[in-house]
Coordinates of N, CA, C and O in Angstrom, one line a residue:
X1 N 111.8 113.3 108.8 CA 111.0 113.9 107.5 C 110.4 115.2 108.1 O 109.8 115.2 109.2
X2 N 110.4 116.3 107.2 CA 110.0 117.6 107.6 C 108.3 117.6 107.2 O 107.8 118.6 107.4
X3 N 107.7 116.4 106.8 CA 106.2 116.6 106.6 C 105.5 115.1 107.0 O 106.5 114.2 107.2
X4 N 104.5 115.0 107.1 CA 103.6 113.6 107.5 C 102.9 113.4 106.1 O 102.0 114.1 105.8
X5 N 103.3 112.2 105.6 CA 102.5 111.9 104.2 C 100.9 111.4 104.8 O 101.0 110.5 105.5
X6 N 100.0 111.9 104.2 CA 98.9 111.3 104.3 C 98.7 109.8 103.2 O 99.3 109.4 102.4
X7 N 97.8 109.0 103.8 CA 98.0 107.4 103.3 C 96.8 107.0 103.7 O 95.7 107.6 104.8
X8 N 96.2 105.9 103.0 CA 95.2 105.0 103.4 C 95.4 103.7 103.7 O 96.5 103.2 103.0
X9 N 95.0 102.9 104.2 CA 95.2 101.7 104.7 C 93.8 100.7 104.6 O 93.0 101.3 105.2
X10 N 93.9 99.4 104.2 CA 93.0 98.7 104.2 C 93.6 97.2 104.0 O 94.4 96.9 103.5
X11 N 92.7 96.2 104.5 CA 93.2 94.6 104.5 C 94.2 94.5 105.9 O 94.5 95.4 106.4
X12 N 94.4 93.1 105.5 CA 95.3 92.6 106.8 C 96.1 91.6 106.1 O 96.0 91.2 104.9
X13 N 97.4 91.3 106.6 CA 98.3 90.6 106.1 C 99.8 91.1 105.7 O 99.9 92.1 106.4
X14 N 100.3 90.4 104.8 CA 101.6 91.1 104.8 C 101.7 92.5 104.1 O 100.7 93.0 103.1
X15 N 102.2 93.2 104.3 CA 102.2 94.7 103.9 C 102.6 94.9 102.3 O 103.7 94.4 101.9
X16 N 101.2 95.7 101.7 CA 101.9 95.9 100.0 C 101.7 97.5 99.9 O 100.4 98.1 100.4
X17 N 102.7 98.1 99.7 CA 102.7 99.6 99.6 C 102.8 99.8 98.2 O 103.2 99.4 97.4
X18 N 101.7 100.6 97.8 CA 101.3 101.3 96.4 C 101.7 102.5 96.1 O 101.3 103.3 96.9
X19 N 102.7 102.7 95.2 CA 103.1 104.1 95.1 C 102.8 104.8 93.7 O 103.0 104.0 92.7
X20 N 102.1 105.5 93.8 CA 101.3 106.2 92.5 C 102.7 107.0 91.8 O 103.6 107.7 92.3
X21 N 102.4 107.7 90.5 CA 103.5 108.5 89.7 C 103.2 110.0 90.2 O 102.3 110.2 90.6
X22 N 104.1 110.7 89.0 CA 104.0 112.0 89.4 C 102.7 112.9 88.9 O 101.9 112.3 88.0
X23 N 102.2 113.4 89.9 CA 101.1 114.5 89.5 C 99.4 113.4 89.6 O 98.3 114.0 89.5
X24 N 99.9 112.2 90.5 CA 98.8 111.5 90.8 C 99.0 111.4 92.3 O 99.5 112.3 93.1
X25 N 97.6 110.6 92.9 CA 97.7 110.4 94.4 C 97.3 109.0 94.8 O 97.2 108.2 93.5
X26 N 97.1 108.6 95.9 CA 96.6 107.3 96.4 C 95.3 107.0 95.4 O 95.1 105.8 95.3
X27 N 94.4 107.5 95.1 CA 93.2 107.3 94.3 C 93.3 106.4 93.1 O 92.4 106.2 92.5
X28 N 94.5 106.9 92.6 CA 95.1 106.2 91.5 C 94.5 104.7 91.4 O 94.3 103.9 90.3
X29 N 94.9 104.2 92.7 CA 94.7 102.5 92.9 C 93.4 102.2 93.5 O 93.2 101.1 93.7
X30 N 92.6 103.2 93.2 CA 91.1 102.7 93.7 C 90.3 101.6 93.3 O 89.8 100.9 94.1
X31 N 90.7 101.2 91.9 CA 90.2 99.8 91.5 C 90.8 98.7 92.1 O 90.3 97.4 92.0
X32 N 92.3 98.9 92.4 CA 93.0 97.7 93.0 C 92.8 97.3 94.3 O 93.4 96.6 94.7
X33 N 92.3 98.3 94.8 CA 92.5 98.3 96.4 C 91.7 97.2 97.2 O 92.3 96.5 97.9
X34 N 90.4 97.1 96.7 CA 89.5 96.2 97.3 C 90.4 94.5 96.8 O 90.3 93.6 97.8
X35 N 90.5 94.3 95.7 CA 91.0 92.9 95.7 C 92.4 92.8 96.1 O 92.5 91.5 96.9
X36 N 93.2 93.9 96.4 CA 94.4 93.5 96.8 C 94.4 93.7 98.5 O 95.2 92.5 99.1
X37 N 93.2 94.1 99.1 CA 92.8 94.2 100.4 C 92.4 93.0 100.8 O 92.5 92.6 102.3
X38 N 92.1 91.9 100.2 CA 91.6 90.8 100.6 C 92.9 89.9 101.0 O 92.6 89.1 101.8
X39 N 94.1 90.1 100.6 CA 95.6 89.4 100.9 C 96.6 90.2 101.6 O 97.2 89.3 102.3
X40 N 96.3 91.2 101.3 CA 97.4 92.2 102.2 C 97.0 93.0 103.0 O 95.9 93.8 102.8
X41 N 97.8 93.5 103.7 CA 97.7 95.1 104.5 C 98.1 96.0 103.5 O 99.4 96.1 103.3
X42 N 96.9 96.7 102.9 CA 97.4 97.5 101.6 C 97.5 98.8 102.4 O 96.9 99.5 103.1
X43 N 98.5 99.5 101.9 CA 99.2 100.9 102.4 C 99.3 101.6 101.1 O 100.1 101.4 100.1
X44 N 98.6 102.9 100.9 CA 98.8 103.6 99.8 C 98.8 105.5 100.0 O 98.0 106.0 100.4
X45 N 100.2 105.9 100.2 CA 100.7 107.1 100.6 C 100.4 108.1 99.4 O 100.5 107.6 98.3
X46 N 100.0 109.3 99.9 CA 100.3 110.3 98.8 C 101.8 110.9 98.9 O 102.5 111.4 100.0
X47 N 102.9 110.8 97.9 CA 104.0 111.1 98.0 C 104.0 112.9 98.4 O 102.9 113.5 98.1
X48 N 105.4 113.3 98.8 CA 105.3 114.7 98.9 C 104.8 115.7 98.0 O 104.9 115.5 96.9
X49 N 103.9 116.3 98.3 CA 103.2 117.5 97.2 C 102.1 116.9 96.6 O 102.0 117.6 95.3
X50 N 101.6 115.7 96.8 CA 100.6 115.1 95.9 C 99.3 114.8 96.9 O 99.6 114.7 98.1
X51 N 98.5 114.8 96.4 CA 97.2 114.6 97.0 C 97.2 115.4 98.3 O 97.0 116.5 98.3
X52 N 96.7 115.0 99.7 CA 96.9 115.4 100.9 C 98.1 115.3 101.6 O 98.1 115.9 102.6
X53 N 99.4 115.1 100.9 CA 100.4 115.1 101.7 C 101.1 116.7 101.2 O 101.1 117.1 100.1
X54 N 101.7 117.3 102.3 CA 102.1 118.6 102.2 C 103.4 118.5 101.1 O 104.1 117.5 101.2
X55 N 104.0 119.6 100.7 CA 105.1 119.6 100.2 C 106.3 119.9 100.8 O 107.3 119.3 100.6
X56 N 106.3 120.7 101.8 CA 107.5 120.9 102.7 C 108.4 121.6 102.1 O 108.1 122.0 100.9
X57 N 109.6 121.5 102.8 CA 110.8 122.5 102.2 C 111.7 121.6 101.4 O 112.8 122.0 100.4
X58 N 111.7 120.4 101.4 CA 112.7 119.4 100.8 C 112.6 119.3 99.1 O 111.5 119.6 98.8
X59 N 113.6 119.3 98.4 CA 113.5 119.2 96.8 C 112.6 117.9 96.7 O 112.6 116.8 97.0
X60 N 112.1 118.1 95.3 CA 111.1 117.1 94.2 C 112.5 116.3 93.7 O 112.6 116.6 92.2
X61 N 113.1 115.2 94.4 CA 113.8 114.5 93.8 C 113.5 112.7 94.2 O 112.7 112.9 95.1
X62 N 114.0 112.1 93.1 CA 113.8 110.8 93.5 C 114.2 110.3 94.8 O 113.9 109.3 95.5
X63 N 115.5 110.7 95.1 CA 116.0 110.6 96.4 C 115.6 111.1 97.6 O 115.2 110.3 98.4
X64 N 114.8 112.3 97.5 CA 113.7 112.7 98.4 C 112.8 111.7 98.7 O 112.7 111.5 99.8
X65 N 111.9 111.7 97.6 CA 110.9 110.5 97.6 C 111.2 109.1 98.4 O 110.6 108.6 98.9
X66 N 112.6 108.7 98.2 CA 112.8 107.4 98.5 C 113.2 107.6 100.1 O 112.7 106.6 101.1
X67 N 113.8 108.6 100.4 CA 113.7 108.8 102.1 C 112.8 109.2 102.7 O 112.4 108.3 103.6
X68 N 111.8 109.8 101.9 CA 110.2 110.0 102.6 C 109.7 108.6 102.7 O 109.0 108.4 103.9
X69 N 109.7 107.6 101.9 CA 109.4 106.3 102.0 C 109.7 105.8 103.0 O 109.2 105.1 104.0
X70 N 111.3 105.4 103.1 CA 111.9 104.9 104.3 C 111.5 105.6 105.6 O 110.8 104.6 106.4
X71 N 111.4 106.9 105.7 CA 110.8 107.5 107.1 C 109.3 107.1 107.2 O 109.4 106.8 108.4
X72 N 108.9 107.1 106.3 CA 107.2 106.8 106.4 C 106.9 105.1 107.1 O 106.2 104.9 107.8
X73 N 107.9 104.1 106.0 CA 107.8 103.0 106.8 C 108.3 102.8 108.2 O 107.5 102.0 109.0
X74 N 109.3 103.4 108.6 CA 110.0 103.4 109.9 C 108.8 103.6 110.9 O 108.6 103.1 111.9
X75 N 108.3 104.8 110.5 CA 106.8 105.4 111.6 C 106.1 104.3 111.6 O 105.2 104.2 112.6
X76 N 105.5 103.5 110.6 CA 104.4 102.6 110.6 C 105.0 101.1 111.4 O 104.3 100.1 111.6
X77 N 106.4 101.0 111.5 CA 107.1 99.9 112.1 C 106.9 98.7 111.2 O 107.0 97.5 111.3
X78 N 107.4 99.2 109.7 CA 107.4 98.1 108.9 C 108.6 97.8 108.2 O 109.3 98.8 107.9
X79 N 109.3 96.8 108.5 CA 110.5 96.6 108.3 C 110.7 95.8 106.8 O 111.9 96.0 105.9
X80 N 109.7 94.9 106.3 CA 109.7 94.4 105.1 C 108.3 94.5 104.5 O 107.4 94.6 105.2
X81 N 108.2 94.5 103.2 CA 107.1 94.7 102.4 C 107.1 94.8 101.2 O 108.1 94.1 100.5
X82 N 106.0 94.2 100.3 CA 106.0 94.3 99.1 C 105.8 95.7 98.4 O 105.3 96.6 99.0
X83 N 106.7 96.2 97.3 CA 106.2 97.4 96.5 C 105.6 97.5 95.3 O 106.2 96.4 94.5
X84 N 104.7 98.2 95.0 CA 104.1 98.2 93.7 C 103.8 99.7 93.2 O 103.3 100.6 94.0
X85 N 104.5 100.0 92.2 CA 104.5 101.4 91.8 C 104.9 101.5 90.4 O 105.1 100.6 89.6
X86 N 104.5 102.8 89.8 CA 104.8 103.0 88.4 C 105.1 104.8 88.3 O 105.2 105.3 89.4
X87 N 105.7 105.0 87.3 CA 106.7 106.1 87.2 C 107.4 106.6 88.3 O 108.3 105.9 88.6
X88 N 107.0 107.5 88.9 CA 108.3 108.2 89.9 C 108.0 107.2 91.2 O 108.8 107.1 91.9
X89 N 107.0 106.6 91.3 CA 106.7 105.5 92.3 C 107.2 104.3 92.0 O 107.2 103.1 92.9
X90 N 107.8 104.3 91.0 CA 108.4 102.7 90.6 C 110.0 102.8 90.9 O 110.6 102.0 90.9

């Protein structure tokens, strides 16, 4: 990956990755973070070009976002997780 995604993390347990939609960032989930972090290791990244994640040079495509997510999870050592997302994050 040509960039490093910004993210926040809270809680412990099985990983739950929350993926925002186009034009949003991880703060979209601010009301869900506390309840979900009681049970899960909550991970909320800003996708490429959103929030505090840099745009980089790769195109804005769903395929690129999926590749970014795979690389991001590999960096964190996450082999399995729950995914919760909407719009482009879905």
